[in-house]
Each structure stands twice: as structure tokens, then as C-alpha cells.
Amino acid sequence: MNVRRIAVVSAGLSNPSSTRMLADKLAAETVKKLAEKDIEASVDVIELRDYAHDITNNMLTGFAPPALETAINTVVSADALIAVTPIFSTSYSGLFKSFIDVLDPDALTGKPVLIGANAGTARHSLAIDYAIRPLFAYMHAEPVSSGVFAASSDWGGSGDQVATLGKRVQKGAQELADAIARRDSLSAVDPYDPATYLGEGRSFGHLLGGLAGE
């Protein structure tokens, strides 16, 4: 079985981190949703705080140190990406943006992405759509329609709040699993098979024959 690889980028600064907690929830639920489709998946988690100095050096010199290069290759070669950032000053964190900045502009082209974000208050939930989603659109990635936001109250609130976060996680994970499955289907299509562009059961002979009969 060909295992799908999911890269998880967590831009939390503290340890333990609510950003990492959200990232882990999204990854685990996505793997579960893929398993329901009989698709096996592995997860590689990248904690950006571990690469903060390397990211800065890369921006100053234009060269990625070996550890950062490995992390970048993990993200670029993955079948899908889960990206989670804390919200600072109404937008993604500087560390998160710096990591995106060191990627090649076309490195994420066509890659399914599930966006996650967390902050102290739900007032920042719209940052996913007005700040983070356009960033991935610029990178030519394909973010799924639902982003998952978690406020502090989602972690330490009542049972209803925790359940609501769980539903958002399930929805986002389902959309990412569906995107991965669709991408698998597309990659299985032979672009040189006439059926791909002429229609199933068709050939150039059918096309020419049809024209000759007119």
C-alpha cells in the first residue's frame, strides 16, 4: 500500500503549546478519516520554534542549514499539509510567515492544506480567512474550505465548547481527507490515455470516424 504523507507545521512558541495541541488533533482526525477510506497515512510534525535560528539565517544568507533543509523537503514532498499558527496582532505569527518566506514560491503548488489557528479570544477567528488563506493562495496551494480556529475557552471551557471544537476539527479533517483522496484519483489518471481527454471508450479512430461520417 502506498502510504500518504502528511506534513504538520506548528508555529507555537511555548512548550507545551496550544498550537501544537490543535495540530495534533487535526492530524489524528485526518489519519482517522483517511483510514475510513482505506488510505494509510503517516504524519511528520515540524515545530518551527526548533528552527527559528535556522530560518533567520536562511533569510539573511539565502541558504538553508541542513536541519531546515530537511524540514523544508518534508513539507514540499508531502501529499498534504496541516499548518497551524498562533494569531499575533490579528494575523499569523512572524515565525510562521518567515518559514513560508523561505519556501520556493511554487513549492506548495496544488498541495491540499488544512489551516488551523489559535488565539486567546474567538474575536480573532476571521484571521484564517483574511490573512492566512490568501497567503496559501499566493503560494498556489489548495486550502480546504474549512479552517479550524481554537480560542483559549475551547480548551478550558464547558463540555459544549470542547464538543464544538471537536466538530470543527472533524469537519476540517474530513475535507482534507477528501482532498487527498481526490488527488490520489487524479494522479492515477494517465494523461496520455485518450480516454482522459476524449472520453471513456473513445479513441482518435472514433473521432476520425465520426468526422468522416459527417
PDB file of C-alpha atoms in Angstrom:
ATOM      1  CA  MET A   1       0.000   0.000   0.000  1.00  0.00           C
ATOM      2  CA  ASN A   2       1.264   3.466  -0.937  1.00  0.00           C
ATOM      3  CA  VAL A   3       1.229   5.485   2.305  1.00  0.00           C
ATOM      4  CA  ARG A   4       0.074   9.105   2.083  1.00  0.00           C
ATOM      5  CA  ARG A   5       2.382  11.504   3.923  1.00  0.00           C
ATOM      6  CA  ILE A   6       1.017  14.472   5.837  1.00  0.00           C
ATOM      7  CA  ALA A   7       3.350  17.253   6.962  1.00  0.00           C
ATOM      8  CA  VAL A   8       2.244  19.190  10.033  1.00  0.00           C
ATOM      9  CA  VAL A   9       3.725  22.641  10.650  1.00  0.00           C
ATOM     10  CA  SER A  10       3.177  24.041  14.152  1.00  0.00           C
ATOM     11  CA  ALA A  11       4.261  27.615  14.839  1.00  0.00           C
ATOM     12  CA  GLY A  12       3.632  27.651  18.585  1.00  0.00           C
ATOM     13  CA  LEU A  13       6.308  29.270  20.723  1.00  0.00           C
ATOM     14  CA  SER A  14       5.642  27.782  24.148  1.00  0.00           C
ATOM     15  CA  ASN A  15       6.060  24.227  25.396  1.00  0.00           C
ATOM     16  CA  PRO A  16       3.506  22.775  25.882  1.00  0.00           C
ATOM     17  CA  SER A  17       1.695  24.715  23.188  1.00  0.00           C
ATOM     18  CA  SER A  18      -2.000  25.010  22.402  1.00  0.00           C
ATOM     19  CA  THR A  19      -0.936  25.447  18.773  1.00  0.00           C
ATOM     20  CA  ARG A  20       0.690  22.009  18.877  1.00  0.00           C
ATOM     21  CA  MET A  21      -2.359  20.577  20.647  1.00  0.00           C
ATOM     22  CA  LEU A  22      -4.587  21.768  17.812  1.00  0.00           C
ATOM     23  CA  ALA A  23      -2.123  20.497  15.201  1.00  0.00           C
ATOM     24  CA  ASP A  24      -2.082  17.055  16.809  1.00  0.00           C
ATOM     25  CA  LYS A  25      -5.890  16.920  16.912  1.00  0.00           C
ATOM     26  CA  LEU A  26      -6.147  17.843  13.242  1.00  0.00           C
ATOM     27  CA  ALA A  27      -3.516  15.301  12.230  1.00  0.00           C
ATOM     28  CA  ALA A  28      -5.021  12.448  14.246  1.00  0.00           C
ATOM     29  CA  GLU A  29      -8.514  13.115  12.916  1.00  0.00           C
ATOM     30  CA  THR A  30      -7.275  13.337   9.315  1.00  0.00           C
ATOM     31  CA  VAL A  31      -5.496   9.988   9.635  1.00  0.00           C
ATOM     32  CA  LYS A  32      -8.732   8.542  11.047  1.00  0.00           C
ATOM     33  CA  LYS A  33     -10.806   9.919   8.166  1.00  0.00           C
ATOM     34  CA  LEU A  34      -8.314   8.549   5.627  1.00  0.00           C
ATOM     35  CA  ALA A  35      -8.425   5.132   7.291  1.00  0.00           C
ATOM     36  CA  GLU A  36     -12.192   5.129   6.723  1.00  0.00           C
ATOM     37  CA  LYS A  37     -11.360   5.452   3.024  1.00  0.00           C
ATOM     38  CA  ASP A  38      -8.844   2.572   3.263  1.00  0.00           C
ATOM     39  CA  ILE A  39      -5.983   5.045   2.795  1.00  0.00           C
ATOM     40  CA  GLU A  40      -2.995   4.677   5.106  1.00  0.00           C
ATOM     41  CA  ALA A  41      -1.224   7.850   6.192  1.00  0.00           C
ATOM     42  CA  SER A  42       1.893   8.842   8.116  1.00  0.00           C
ATOM     43  CA  VAL A  43       2.470  12.165   9.882  1.00  0.00           C
ATOM     44  CA  ASP A  44       5.634  14.264  10.159  1.00  0.00           C
ATOM     45  CA  VAL A  45       5.412  17.135  12.657  1.00  0.00           C
ATOM     46  CA  ILE A  46       7.649  20.186  12.328  1.00  0.00           C
ATOM     47  CA  GLU A  47       7.875  22.504  15.338  1.00  0.00           C
ATOM     48  CA  LEU A  48       9.007  25.808  13.859  1.00  0.00           C
ATOM     49  CA  ARG A  49      10.430  27.079  17.144  1.00  0.00           C
ATOM     50  CA  ASP A  50      13.130  24.403  16.802  1.00  0.00           C
ATOM     51  CA  TYR A  51      14.192  26.012  13.508  1.00  0.00           C
ATOM     52  CA  ALA A  52      13.834  29.692  14.415  1.00  0.00           C
ATOM     53  CA  HIS A  53      17.574  30.490  14.214  1.00  0.00           C
ATOM     54  CA  ASP A  54      17.994  28.475  11.015  1.00  0.00           C
ATOM     55  CA  ILE A  55      15.054  30.273   9.404  1.00  0.00           C
ATOM     56  CA  THR A  56      16.612  33.641  10.269  1.00  0.00           C
ATOM     57  CA  ASN A  57      19.985  32.539   8.910  1.00  0.00           C
ATOM     58  CA  ASN A  58      18.288  31.337   5.713  1.00  0.00           C
ATOM     59  CA  MET A  59      16.638  34.731   5.252  1.00  0.00           C
ATOM     60  CA  LEU A  60      19.972  36.508   5.807  1.00  0.00           C
ATOM     61  CA  THR A  61      22.171  34.268   3.665  1.00  0.00           C
ATOM     62  CA  GLY A  62      19.766  32.660   1.197  1.00  0.00           C
ATOM     63  CA  PHE A  63      20.920  29.175   2.209  1.00  0.00           C
ATOM     64  CA  ALA A  64      19.088  26.691   4.427  1.00  0.00           C
ATOM     65  CA  PRO A  65      21.153  24.886   7.083  1.00  0.00           C
ATOM     66  CA  PRO A  66      20.894  21.066   6.807  1.00  0.00           C
ATOM     67  CA  ALA A  67      18.217  20.651   9.510  1.00  0.00           C
ATOM     68  CA  LEU A  68      15.997  23.326   7.993  1.00  0.00           C
ATOM     69  CA  GLU A  69      16.536  21.926   4.508  1.00  0.00           C
ATOM     70  CA  THR A  70      15.295  18.551   5.742  1.00  0.00           C
ATOM     71  CA  ALA A  71      12.211  20.194   7.260  1.00  0.00           C
ATOM     72  CA  ILE A  72      11.518  22.092   4.044  1.00  0.00           C
ATOM     73  CA  ASN A  73      11.857  18.927   1.978  1.00  0.00           C
ATOM     74  CA  THR A  74       9.448  17.169   4.333  1.00  0.00           C
ATOM     75  CA  VAL A  75       6.830  19.846   3.717  1.00  0.00           C
ATOM     76  CA  VAL A  76       7.406  20.136  -0.015  1.00  0.00           C
ATOM     77  CA  SER A  77       7.323  16.381  -0.672  1.00  0.00           C
ATOM     78  CA  ALA A  78       4.267  15.643   1.493  1.00  0.00           C
ATOM     79  CA  ASP A  79       0.928  14.719  -0.033  1.00  0.00           C
ATOM     80  CA  ALA A  80      -0.831  17.278   2.164  1.00  0.00           C
ATOM     81  CA  LEU A  81      -0.072  19.960   4.725  1.00  0.00           C
ATOM     82  CA  ILE A  82      -1.625  20.880   8.048  1.00  0.00           C
ATOM     83  CA  ALA A  83      -0.463  24.368   9.023  1.00  0.00           C
ATOM     84  CA  VAL A  84      -1.275  25.833  12.444  1.00  0.00           C
ATOM     85  CA  THR A  85      -0.214  29.228  13.756  1.00  0.00           C
ATOM     86  CA  PRO A  86      -0.997  31.345  16.789  1.00  0.00           C
ATOM     87  CA  ILE A  87      -2.608  34.681  16.000  1.00  0.00           C
ATOM     88  CA  PHE A  88      -0.490  37.678  16.987  1.00  0.00           C
ATOM     89  CA  SER A  89      -1.632  41.256  16.271  1.00  0.00           C
ATOM     90  CA  THR A  90      -4.634  39.970  14.275  1.00  0.00           C
ATOM     91  CA  SER A  91      -2.540  37.827  11.900  1.00  0.00           C
ATOM     92  CA  TYR A  92      -0.215  34.829  11.639  1.00  0.00           C
ATOM     93  CA  SER A  93       2.950  34.824  13.705  1.00  0.00           C
ATOM     94  CA  GLY A  94       6.213  36.210  12.374  1.00  0.00           C
ATOM     95  CA  LEU A  95       7.864  32.811  12.722  1.00  0.00           C
ATOM     96  CA  PHE A  96       5.134  31.180  10.644  1.00  0.00           C
ATOM     97  CA  LYS A  97       5.423  33.823   7.905  1.00  0.00           C
ATOM     98  CA  SER A  98       9.222  33.600   7.911  1.00  0.00           C
ATOM     99  CA  PHE A  99       9.055  29.864   7.284  1.00  0.00           C
ATOM    100  CA  ILE A 100       6.685  30.398   4.370  1.00  0.00           C
ATOM    101  CA  ASP A 101       9.040  33.089   3.049  1.00  0.00           C
ATOM    102  CA  VAL A 102      11.983  30.672   2.797  1.00  0.00           C
ATOM    103  CA  LEU A 103       9.981  28.246   0.667  1.00  0.00           C
ATOM    104  CA  ASP A 104      10.182  28.420  -3.094  1.00  0.00           C
ATOM    105  CA  PRO A 105       7.094  30.315  -4.342  1.00  0.00           C
ATOM    106  CA  ASP A 106       5.960  27.251  -6.320  1.00  0.00           C
ATOM    107  CA  ALA A 107       6.836  24.653  -3.686  1.00  0.00           C
ATOM    108  CA  LEU A 108       3.257  24.193  -2.488  1.00  0.00           C
ATOM    109  CA  THR A 109       1.529  24.330  -5.859  1.00  0.00           C
ATOM    110  CA  GLY A 110      -1.566  22.127  -5.850  1.00  0.00           C
ATOM    111  CA  LYS A 111      -0.943  20.813  -2.352  1.00  0.00           C
ATOM    112  CA  PRO A 112      -4.044  20.317  -0.158  1.00  0.00           C
ATOM    113  CA  VAL A 113      -3.762  22.376   3.034  1.00  0.00           C
ATOM    114  CA  LEU A 114      -5.783  22.380   6.232  1.00  0.00           C
ATOM    115  CA  ILE A 115      -5.352  25.699   8.052  1.00  0.00           C
ATOM    116  CA  GLY A 116      -5.522  25.919  11.825  1.00  0.00           C
ATOM    117  CA  ALA A 117      -5.108  28.896  14.147  1.00  0.00           C
ATOM    118  CA  ASN A 118      -5.469  29.667  17.817  1.00  0.00           C
ATOM    119  CA  ALA A 119      -5.685  32.775  19.979  1.00  0.00           C
ATOM    120  CA  GLY A 120      -6.863  33.929  23.359  1.00  0.00           C
ATOM    121  CA  THR A 121     -10.247  35.050  22.079  1.00  0.00           C
ATOM    122  CA  ALA A 122     -12.661  33.984  19.355  1.00  0.00           C
ATOM    123  CA  ARG A 123     -12.599  37.564  18.021  1.00  0.00           C
ATOM    124  CA  HIS A 124      -9.518  36.574  16.008  1.00  0.00           C
ATOM    125  CA  SER A 125     -11.172  33.640  14.222  1.00  0.00           C
ATOM    126  CA  LEU A 126     -11.588  35.587  10.963  1.00  0.00           C
ATOM    127  CA  ALA A 127      -7.787  35.812  10.638  1.00  0.00           C
ATOM    128  CA  ILE A 128      -7.880  32.421   8.945  1.00  0.00           C
ATOM    129  CA  ASP A 129      -9.810  33.849   6.001  1.00  0.00           C
ATOM    130  CA  TYR A 130      -8.449  37.394   5.718  1.00  0.00           C
ATOM    131  CA  ALA A 131      -4.774  36.665   6.492  1.00  0.00           C
ATOM    132  CA  ILE A 132      -3.751  33.007   6.301  1.00  0.00           C
ATOM    133  CA  ARG A 133      -5.857  31.737   3.395  1.00  0.00           C
ATOM    134  CA  PRO A 134      -4.619  34.462   0.994  1.00  0.00           C
ATOM    135  CA  LEU A 135      -1.049  33.535   1.920  1.00  0.00           C
ATOM    136  CA  PHE A 136      -1.552  29.962   0.742  1.00  0.00           C
ATOM    137  CA  ALA A 137      -3.461  31.153  -2.315  1.00  0.00           C
ATOM    138  CA  TYR A 138      -0.378  33.199  -3.238  1.00  0.00           C
ATOM    139  CA  MET A 139       1.684  30.002  -2.881  1.00  0.00           C
ATOM    140  CA  HIS A 140      -0.695  28.255  -5.320  1.00  0.00           C
ATOM    141  CA  ALA A 141      -1.656  25.720  -2.658  1.00  0.00           C
ATOM    142  CA  GLU A 142      -5.213  24.424  -2.333  1.00  0.00           C
ATOM    143  CA  PRO A 143      -6.557  25.116   1.174  1.00  0.00           C
ATOM    144  CA  VAL A 144      -9.724  23.203   2.041  1.00  0.00           C
ATOM    145  CA  SER A 145     -12.774  25.372   2.567  1.00  0.00           C
ATOM    146  CA  SER A 146     -12.953  24.988   6.365  1.00  0.00           C
ATOM    147  CA  GLY A 147     -10.232  26.416   8.593  1.00  0.00           C
ATOM    148  CA  VAL A 148     -10.168  25.386  12.248  1.00  0.00           C
ATOM    149  CA  PHE A 149      -9.835  28.052  14.910  1.00  0.00           C
ATOM    150  CA  ALA A 150      -9.450  27.404  18.634  1.00  0.00           C
ATOM    151  CA  ALA A 151      -9.731  30.030  21.367  1.00  0.00           C
ATOM    152  CA  SER A 152      -8.487  29.562  24.909  1.00  0.00           C
ATOM    153  CA  SER A 153     -12.068  28.894  26.020  1.00  0.00           C
ATOM    154  CA  ASP A 154     -12.246  25.915  23.644  1.00  0.00           C
ATOM    155  CA  TRP A 155      -9.612  24.146  25.723  1.00  0.00           C
ATOM    156  CA  GLY A 156     -10.691  25.035  29.225  1.00  0.00           C
ATOM    157  CA  GLY A 157     -14.376  25.808  28.744  1.00  0.00           C
ATOM    158  CA  SER A 158     -17.532  23.804  29.254  1.00  0.00           C
ATOM    159  CA  GLY A 159     -18.298  20.474  27.641  1.00  0.00           C
ATOM    160  CA  ASP A 160     -20.290  22.194  24.890  1.00  0.00           C
ATOM    161  CA  GLN A 161     -17.308  24.333  23.859  1.00  0.00           C
ATOM    162  CA  VAL A 162     -14.995  21.330  23.727  1.00  0.00           C
ATOM    163  CA  ALA A 163     -17.575  19.432  21.679  1.00  0.00           C
ATOM    164  CA  THR A 164     -17.898  22.360  19.247  1.00  0.00           C
ATOM    165  CA  LEU A 165     -14.143  22.402  18.693  1.00  0.00           C
ATOM    166  CA  GLY A 166     -14.261  18.662  18.106  1.00  0.00           C
ATOM    167  CA  LYS A 167     -16.886  19.129  15.392  1.00  0.00           C
ATOM    168  CA  ARG A 168     -14.789  21.807  13.685  1.00  0.00           C
ATOM    169  CA  VAL A 169     -11.762  19.516  13.796  1.00  0.00           C
ATOM    170  CA  GLN A 170     -13.788  16.664  12.301  1.00  0.00           C
ATOM    171  CA  LYS A 171     -15.112  18.871   9.503  1.00  0.00           C
ATOM    172  CA  GLY A 172     -11.697  20.230   8.550  1.00  0.00           C
ATOM    173  CA  ALA A 173     -10.103  16.774   8.719  1.00  0.00           C
ATOM    174  CA  GLN A 174     -12.855  15.302   6.554  1.00  0.00           C
ATOM    175  CA  GLU A 175     -12.300  17.957   3.901  1.00  0.00           C
ATOM    176  CA  LEU A 176      -8.544  17.359   3.899  1.00  0.00           C
ATOM    177  CA  ALA A 177      -9.013  13.580   3.692  1.00  0.00           C
ATOM    178  CA  ASP A 178     -11.396  14.084   0.762  1.00  0.00           C
ATOM    179  CA  ALA A 179      -8.863  16.357  -0.958  1.00  0.00           C
ATOM    180  CA  ILE A 180      -6.104  13.765  -0.512  1.00  0.00           C
ATOM    181  CA  ALA A 181      -8.346  11.032  -1.896  1.00  0.00           C
ATOM    182  CA  ARG A 182      -9.263  13.174  -4.920  1.00  0.00           C
ATOM    183  CA  ARG A 183      -5.609  13.919  -5.533  1.00  0.00           C
ATOM    184  CA  ASP A 184      -4.858  10.179  -5.457  1.00  0.00           C
ATOM    185  CA  SER A 185      -7.558   9.631  -8.066  1.00  0.00           C
ATOM    186  CA  LEU A 186      -6.156  12.359 -10.302  1.00  0.00           C
ATOM    187  CA  SER A 187      -2.596  11.041 -10.010  1.00  0.00           C
ATOM    188  CA  ALA A 188      -3.820   7.594 -11.066  1.00  0.00           C
ATOM    189  CA  VAL A 189      -5.085   9.007 -14.366  1.00  0.00           C
ATOM    190  CA  ASP A 190      -2.753   8.527 -17.341  1.00  0.00           C
ATOM    191  CA  PRO A 191      -2.582  11.904 -19.097  1.00  0.00           C
ATOM    192  CA  TYR A 192      -1.594  10.107 -22.320  1.00  0.00           C
ATOM    193  CA  ASP A 193      -4.629   7.815 -22.300  1.00  0.00           C
ATOM    194  CA  PRO A 194      -7.078   9.086 -24.971  1.00  0.00           C
ATOM    195  CA  ALA A 195      -9.898   8.397 -22.527  1.00  0.00           C
ATOM    196  CA  THR A 196      -8.553  11.210 -20.394  1.00  0.00           C
ATOM    197  CA  TYR A 197      -9.245  13.906 -22.953  1.00  0.00           C
ATOM    198  CA  LEU A 198     -11.566  12.224 -25.474  1.00  0.00           C
ATOM    199  CA  GLY A 199     -13.851  10.397 -23.073  1.00  0.00           C
ATOM    200  CA  GLU A 200     -14.051   6.820 -21.815  1.00  0.00           C
ATOM    201  CA  GLY A 201     -14.163   4.286 -24.643  1.00  0.00           C
ATOM    202  CA  ARG A 202     -13.181   6.877 -27.235  1.00  0.00           C
ATOM    203  CA  SER A 203     -10.080   6.983 -29.440  1.00  0.00           C
ATOM    204  CA  PHE A 204      -8.752   9.038 -32.318  1.00  0.00           C
ATOM    205  CA  GLY A 205     -10.219   6.382 -34.588  1.00  0.00           C
ATOM    206  CA  HIS A 206     -13.664   7.070 -33.151  1.00  0.00           C
ATOM    207  CA  LEU A 207     -13.095  10.791 -33.593  1.00  0.00           C
ATOM    208  CA  LEU A 208     -11.886  10.495 -37.172  1.00  0.00           C
ATOM    209  CA  GLY A 209     -14.605   8.006 -37.988  1.00  0.00           C
ATOM    210  CA  GLY A 210     -17.207  10.372 -36.652  1.00  0.00           C
ATOM    211  CA  LEU A 211     -15.826  13.216 -38.730  1.00  0.00           C
ATOM    212  CA  ALA A 212     -15.662  11.037 -41.834  1.00  0.00           C
ATOM    213  CA  GLY A 213     -19.296  10.144 -41.484  1.00  0.00           C
ATOM    214  CA  GLU A 214     -20.461  13.746 -41.420  1.00  0.00           C
TER     215      GLU A 214
END
